Amino acid sequence: MSSVMSPAVTATTAPPLTGAQWRELRAQHADRVDALIGDYLRRRKSGEKHPVIDFLFTYYGSRPAHVTRWHPGIGTALADADEYLKLPGYVRGRDGVHADPALVTERAEQLHSTVALLAATAGRPPRLGCFGLHEWAMVFRTDRPRHSFPLRLGAAGTNAVIESMPLRCTHFDAFRFFTEAAAPLNERQLSRSSQQANEQPGCLHTTMDLYRVCLRMIPLIESDLIFAAFRLALDARELDMCASPYDLTALGYDPVCVETPAGRAEYVRRQSDIAERGSLLRESILDRLRGIADTTDCAGKT
């Protein structure tokens, strides 16, 4: 729908969307968000907590508006859209209101580093042998679990699982929450500086992080990609917690018992599906960000 715009150009390169057109797109976006998490958002307004879905807002420092608000993406102007001028990152151009092209230059370093990380991840085969044990490693030999829900196997049973199975976590932002007793058991000692060298597309958290990538690119990136990333992150988060040591049956989540052969087979099947969807979405986000990042290179050569 949208085309890439050079930062040196104040007008967009595609015909602006009329008020009727973009409002219809916005309404369609609102409908799909409501179908996915509308009930959750209504309960959230009344103060109700949900430890599975809340994670996508608390951990990523986002707000429901980041998902519910429709953005056209840079390169597309909106006619009759003064209301968007109240939002960060929008300006008035010759063809209407659009994302400020100056943001591309301001975020150039972030754009290029993000593209490099996504490309490195996309270039590796998925590893599917971790069985989601990172959540188990976060409660290994500790009396301070990260969540208030009971452990399905109790503390001793949870410890026994970690002691009997290899830890193969490749994601630093999960590894950094391992207990002191669990961290040395991981096959790799991960760090922030080695993140790009270790990220791989089979990891649930790496797939979830596509949502964070989109968040950081608002309003340069369109809501189609933001919503797709959120929806996939939600599916990944659900599997993440179903395979965790916690008993979430009170919330309606059936456990994926990775301590058993059948549970591990189920986990790999669902992990593979999420990884495949993540790979397709990662390529779409990469294509979009490369196009946006290229405009900074072109601007620097003029």
PDB file of N, CA, C and O in Angstrom, residues 41-81:
ATOM      1  N   LEU A  41      -8.622  -6.325  26.608  1.00  0.00           N
ATOM      2  CA  LEU A  41      -8.456  -4.884  26.805  1.00  0.00           C
ATOM      3  C   LEU A  41      -9.564  -4.310  27.680  1.00  0.00           C
ATOM      4  O   LEU A  41      -9.314  -3.420  28.504  1.00  0.00           O
ATOM      5  N   ARG A  42     -10.772  -4.823  27.526  1.00  0.00           N
ATOM      6  CA  ARG A  42     -11.870  -4.332  28.361  1.00  0.00           C
ATOM      7  C   ARG A  42     -11.671  -4.737  29.826  1.00  0.00           C
ATOM      8  O   ARG A  42     -11.938  -3.945  30.739  1.00  0.00           O
ATOM      9  N   ARG A  43     -11.196  -5.958  30.042  1.00  0.00           N
ATOM     10  CA  ARG A  43     -10.921  -6.384  31.423  1.00  0.00           C
ATOM     11  C   ARG A  43      -9.728  -5.617  31.992  1.00  0.00           C
ATOM     12  O   ARG A  43      -9.704  -5.291  33.183  1.00  0.00           O
ATOM     13  N   ARG A  44      -8.773  -5.318  31.155  1.00  0.00           N
ATOM     14  CA  ARG A  44      -7.588  -4.575  31.601  1.00  0.00           C
ATOM     15  C   ARG A  44      -7.982  -3.191  32.116  1.00  0.00           C
ATOM     16  O   ARG A  44      -7.425  -2.698  33.102  1.00  0.00           O
ATOM     17  N   LYS A  45      -8.935  -2.556  31.449  1.00  0.00           N
ATOM     18  CA  LYS A  45      -9.383  -1.225  31.884  1.00  0.00           C
ATOM     19  C   LYS A  45      -9.971  -1.251  33.287  1.00  0.00           C
ATOM     20  O   LYS A  45      -9.928  -0.247  34.006  1.00  0.00           O
ATOM     21  N   SER A  46     -10.532  -2.384  33.676  1.00  0.00           N
ATOM     22  CA  SER A  46     -11.106  -2.503  35.015  1.00  0.00           C
ATOM     23  C   SER A  46     -10.079  -2.965  36.038  1.00  0.00           C
ATOM     24  O   SER A  46     -10.423  -3.211  37.195  1.00  0.00           O
ATOM     25  N   GLY A  47      -8.819  -3.079  35.604  1.00  0.00           N
ATOM     26  CA  GLY A  47      -7.743  -3.424  36.524  1.00  0.00           C
ATOM     27  C   GLY A  47      -7.413  -4.897  36.607  1.00  0.00           C
ATOM     28  O   GLY A  47      -6.535  -5.297  37.390  1.00  0.00           O
ATOM     29  N   GLU A  48      -8.056  -5.727  35.800  1.00  0.00           N
ATOM     30  CA  GLU A  48      -7.794  -7.166  35.848  1.00  0.00           C
ATOM     31  C   GLU A  48      -6.438  -7.483  35.225  1.00  0.00           C
ATOM     32  O   GLU A  48      -6.068  -6.944  34.183  1.00  0.00           O
ATOM     33  N   LYS A  49      -5.699  -8.384  35.867  1.00  0.00           N
ATOM     34  CA  LYS A  49      -4.372  -8.772  35.400  1.00  0.00           C
ATOM     35  C   LYS A  49      -4.450 -10.086  34.625  1.00  0.00           C
ATOM     36  O   LYS A  49      -5.305 -10.931  34.886  1.00  0.00           O
ATOM     37  N   HIS A  50      -3.537 -10.242  33.674  1.00  0.00           N
ATOM     38  CA  HIS A  50      -3.441 -11.491  32.931  1.00  0.00           C
ATOM     39  C   HIS A  50      -1.948 -11.757  32.689  1.00  0.00           C
ATOM     40  O   HIS A  50      -1.336 -11.119  31.827  1.00  0.00           O
ATOM     41  N   PRO A  51      -1.350 -12.668  33.431  1.00  0.00           N
ATOM     42  CA  PRO A  51       0.112 -12.827  33.388  1.00  0.00           C
ATOM     43  C   PRO A  51       0.681 -13.276  32.049  1.00  0.00           C
ATOM     44  O   PRO A  51       1.874 -13.097  31.807  1.00  0.00           O
ATOM     45  N   VAL A  52      -0.166 -13.842  31.203  1.00  0.00           N
ATOM     46  CA  VAL A  52       0.342 -14.270  29.890  1.00  0.00           C
ATOM     47  C   VAL A  52       0.346 -13.100  28.917  1.00  0.00           C
ATOM     48  O   VAL A  52       1.373 -12.741  28.346  1.00  0.00           O
ATOM     49  N   ILE A  53      -0.804 -12.464  28.734  1.00  0.00           N
ATOM     50  CA  ILE A  53      -0.907 -11.386  27.760  1.00  0.00           C
ATOM     51  C   ILE A  53      -0.238 -10.110  28.264  1.00  0.00           C
ATOM     52  O   ILE A  53       0.360  -9.363  27.482  1.00  0.00           O
ATOM     53  N   ASP A  54      -0.327  -9.837  29.564  1.00  0.00           N
ATOM     54  CA  ASP A  54       0.283  -8.620  30.113  1.00  0.00           C
ATOM     55  C   ASP A  54       1.755  -8.508  29.745  1.00  0.00           C
ATOM     56  O   ASP A  54       2.281  -7.403  29.583  1.00  0.00           O
ATOM     57  N   PHE A  55       2.415  -9.644  29.630  1.00  0.00           N
ATOM     58  CA  PHE A  55       3.843  -9.665  29.311  1.00  0.00           C
ATOM     59  C   PHE A  55       4.158  -8.860  28.057  1.00  0.00           C
ATOM     60  O   PHE A  55       5.185  -8.171  27.988  1.00  0.00           O
ATOM     61  N   LEU A  56       3.278  -8.919  27.067  1.00  0.00           N
ATOM     62  CA  LEU A  56       3.541  -8.232  25.811  1.00  0.00           C
ATOM     63  C   LEU A  56       3.489  -6.719  25.951  1.00  0.00           C
ATOM     64  O   LEU A  56       3.980  -5.998  25.086  1.00  0.00           O
ATOM     65  N   PHE A  57       2.915  -6.258  27.040  1.00  0.00           N
ATOM     66  CA  PHE A  57       2.891  -4.824  27.309  1.00  0.00           C
ATOM     67  C   PHE A  57       3.947  -4.435  28.351  1.00  0.00           C
ATOM     68  O   PHE A  57       4.669  -3.460  28.173  1.00  0.00           O
ATOM     69  N   THR A  58       4.052  -5.217  29.420  1.00  0.00           N
ATOM     70  CA  THR A  58       4.998  -4.855  30.475  1.00  0.00           C
ATOM     71  C   THR A  58       6.441  -5.077  30.046  1.00  0.00           C
ATOM     72  O   THR A  58       7.292  -4.190  30.194  1.00  0.00           O
ATOM     73  N   TYR A  59       6.736  -6.240  29.490  1.00  0.00           N
ATOM     74  CA  TYR A  59       8.114  -6.549  29.112  1.00  0.00           C
ATOM     75  C   TYR A  59       8.607  -5.646  27.989  1.00  0.00           C
ATOM     76  O   TYR A  59       9.746  -5.174  28.002  1.00  0.00           O
ATOM     77  N   TYR A  60       7.744  -5.392  27.015  1.00  0.00           N
ATOM     78  CA  TYR A  60       8.139  -4.584  25.872  1.00  0.00           C
ATOM     79  C   TYR A  60       7.870  -3.098  26.082  1.00  0.00           C
ATOM     80  O   TYR A  60       8.101  -2.294  25.175  1.00  0.00           O
ATOM     81  N   GLY A  61       7.386  -2.746  27.262  1.00  0.00           N
ATOM     82  CA  GLY A  61       7.164  -1.335  27.555  1.00  0.00           C
ATOM     83  C   GLY A  61       6.203  -0.668  26.594  1.00  0.00           C
ATOM     84  O   GLY A  61       6.349   0.514  26.261  1.00  0.00           O
ATOM     85  N   SER A  62       5.212  -1.419  26.151  1.00  0.00           N
ATOM     86  CA  SER A  62       4.256  -0.869  25.193  1.00  0.00           C
ATOM     87  C   SER A  62       2.925  -0.591  25.872  1.00  0.00           C
ATOM     88  O   SER A  62       2.696  -0.953  27.027  1.00  0.00           O
ATOM     89  N   ARG A  63       2.041   0.036  25.133  1.00  0.00           N
ATOM     90  CA  ARG A  63       0.697   0.343  25.594  1.00  0.00           C
ATOM     91  C   ARG A  63      -0.305  -0.230  24.593  1.00  0.00           C
ATOM     92  O   ARG A  63       0.035  -0.438  23.421  1.00  0.00           O
ATOM     93  N   PRO A  64      -1.537  -0.478  25.030  1.00  0.00           N
ATOM     94  CA  PRO A  64      -2.536  -0.966  24.076  1.00  0.00           C
ATOM     95  C   PRO A  64      -2.650  -0.092  22.830  1.00  0.00           C
ATOM     96  O   PRO A  64      -2.910  -0.605  21.738  1.00  0.00           O
ATOM     97  N   ALA A  65      -2.440   1.219  22.982  1.00  0.00           N
ATOM     98  CA  ALA A  65      -2.547   2.112  21.822  1.00  0.00           C
ATOM     99  C   ALA A  65      -1.540   1.760  20.728  1.00  0.00           C
ATOM    100  O   ALA A  65      -1.787   2.035  19.544  1.00  0.00           O
ATOM    101  N   HIS A  66      -0.424   1.167  21.106  1.00  0.00           N
ATOM    102  CA  HIS A  66       0.557   0.784  20.092  1.00  0.00           C
ATOM    103  C   HIS A  66      -0.002  -0.280  19.150  1.00  0.00           C
ATOM    104  O   HIS A  66       0.440  -0.397  18.004  1.00  0.00           O
ATOM    105  N   VAL A  67      -0.946  -1.055  19.650  1.00  0.00           N
ATOM    106  CA  VAL A  67      -1.581  -2.089  18.825  1.00  0.00           C
ATOM    107  C   VAL A  67      -2.880  -1.577  18.216  1.00  0.00           C
ATOM    108  O   VAL A  67      -3.180  -1.846  17.049  1.00  0.00           O
ATOM    109  N   THR A  68      -3.647  -0.838  19.002  1.00  0.00           N
ATOM    110  CA  THR A  68      -4.974  -0.444  18.530  1.00  0.00           C
ATOM    111  C   THR A  68      -4.937   0.716  17.537  1.00  0.00           C
ATOM    112  O   THR A  68      -5.812   0.831  16.675  1.00  0.00           O
ATOM    113  N   ARG A  69      -3.954   1.597  17.635  1.00  0.00           N
ATOM    114  CA  ARG A  69      -3.917   2.769  16.753  1.00  0.00           C
ATOM    115  C   ARG A  69      -3.409   2.377  15.366  1.00  0.00           C
ATOM    116  O   ARG A  69      -2.403   1.704  15.219  1.00  0.00           O
ATOM    117  N   TRP A  70      -4.083   2.846  14.365  1.00  0.00           N
ATOM    118  CA  TRP A  70      -3.713   2.538  12.984  1.00  0.00           C
ATOM    119  C   TRP A  70      -2.704   3.552  12.462  1.00  0.00           C
ATOM    120  O   TRP A  70      -2.861   4.763  12.642  1.00  0.00           O
ATOM    121  N   HIS A  71      -1.638   3.034  11.810  1.00  0.00           N
ATOM    122  CA  HIS A  71      -0.631   3.874  11.161  1.00  0.00           C
ATOM    123  C   HIS A  71      -0.497   3.447   9.705  1.00  0.00           C
ATOM    124  O   HIS A  71      -0.438   2.246   9.407  1.00  0.00           O
ATOM    125  N   PRO A  72      -0.393   4.400   8.786  1.00  0.00           N
ATOM    126  CA  PRO A  72      -0.256   4.049   7.367  1.00  0.00           C
ATOM    127  C   PRO A  72       1.162   3.655   6.980  1.00  0.00           C
ATOM    128  O   PRO A  72       1.365   3.017   5.944  1.00  0.00           O
ATOM    129  N   GLY A  73       2.155   4.039   7.771  1.00  0.00           N
ATOM    130  CA  GLY A  73       3.552   3.807   7.409  1.00  0.00           C
ATOM    131  C   GLY A  73       4.091   4.946   6.575  1.00  0.00           C
ATOM    132  O   GLY A  73       3.347   5.655   5.886  1.00  0.00           O
ATOM    133  N   ILE A  74       5.403   5.129   6.638  1.00  0.00           N
ATOM    134  CA  ILE A  74       6.009   6.245   5.921  1.00  0.00           C
ATOM    135  C   ILE A  74       5.861   6.063   4.414  1.00  0.00           C
ATOM    136  O   ILE A  74       5.967   4.954   3.885  1.00  0.00           O
ATOM    137  N   GLY A  75       5.584   7.159   3.743  1.00  0.00           N
ATOM    138  CA  GLY A  75       5.386   7.116   2.306  1.00  0.00           C
ATOM    139  C   GLY A  75       3.940   7.260   1.897  1.00  0.00           C
ATOM    140  O   GLY A  75       3.647   7.424   0.720  1.00  0.00           O
ATOM    141  N   THR A  76       3.026   7.182   2.863  1.00  0.00           N
ATOM    142  CA  THR A  76       1.603   7.317   2.573  1.00  0.00           C
ATOM    143  C   THR A  76       1.038   8.521   3.322  1.00  0.00           C
ATOM    144  O   THR A  76       1.156   8.604   4.547  1.00  0.00           O
ATOM    145  N   ALA A  77       0.445   9.446   2.575  1.00  0.00           N
ATOM    146  CA  ALA A  77      -0.161  10.636   3.170  1.00  0.00           C
ATOM    147  C   ALA A  77      -1.650  10.420   3.361  1.00  0.00           C
ATOM    148  O   ALA A  77      -2.288   9.649   2.634  1.00  0.00           O
ATOM    149  N   LEU A  78      -2.189  11.123   4.354  1.00  0.00           N
ATOM    150  CA  LEU A  78      -3.606  11.028   4.679  1.00  0.00           C
ATOM    151  C   LEU A  78      -4.263  12.390   4.490  1.00  0.00           C
ATOM    152  O   LEU A  78      -3.825  13.381   5.086  1.00  0.00           O
ATOM    153  N   ALA A  79      -5.284  12.439   3.667  1.00  0.00           N
ATOM    154  CA  ALA A  79      -6.059  13.672   3.522  1.00  0.00           C
ATOM    155  C   ALA A  79      -7.029  13.798   4.685  1.00  0.00           C
ATOM    156  O   ALA A  79      -7.466  12.793   5.268  1.00  0.00           O
ATOM    157  N   ASP A  80      -7.338  15.049   5.034  1.00  0.00           N
ATOM    158  CA  ASP A  80      -8.325  15.299   6.083  1.00  0.00           C
ATOM    159  C   ASP A  80      -7.967  14.549   7.361  1.00  0.00           C
ATOM    160  O   ASP A  80      -8.780  13.837   7.954  1.00  0.00           O
ATOM    161  N   ALA A  81      -6.725  14.690   7.801  1.00  0.00           N
ATOM    162  CA  ALA A  81      -6.237  13.884   8.926  1.00  0.00           C
ATOM    163  C   ALA A  81      -5.521  14.731   9.964  1.00  0.00           C
ATOM    164  O   ALA A  81      -4.495  14.323  10.507  1.00  0.00           O
TER     165      ALA A  81
END
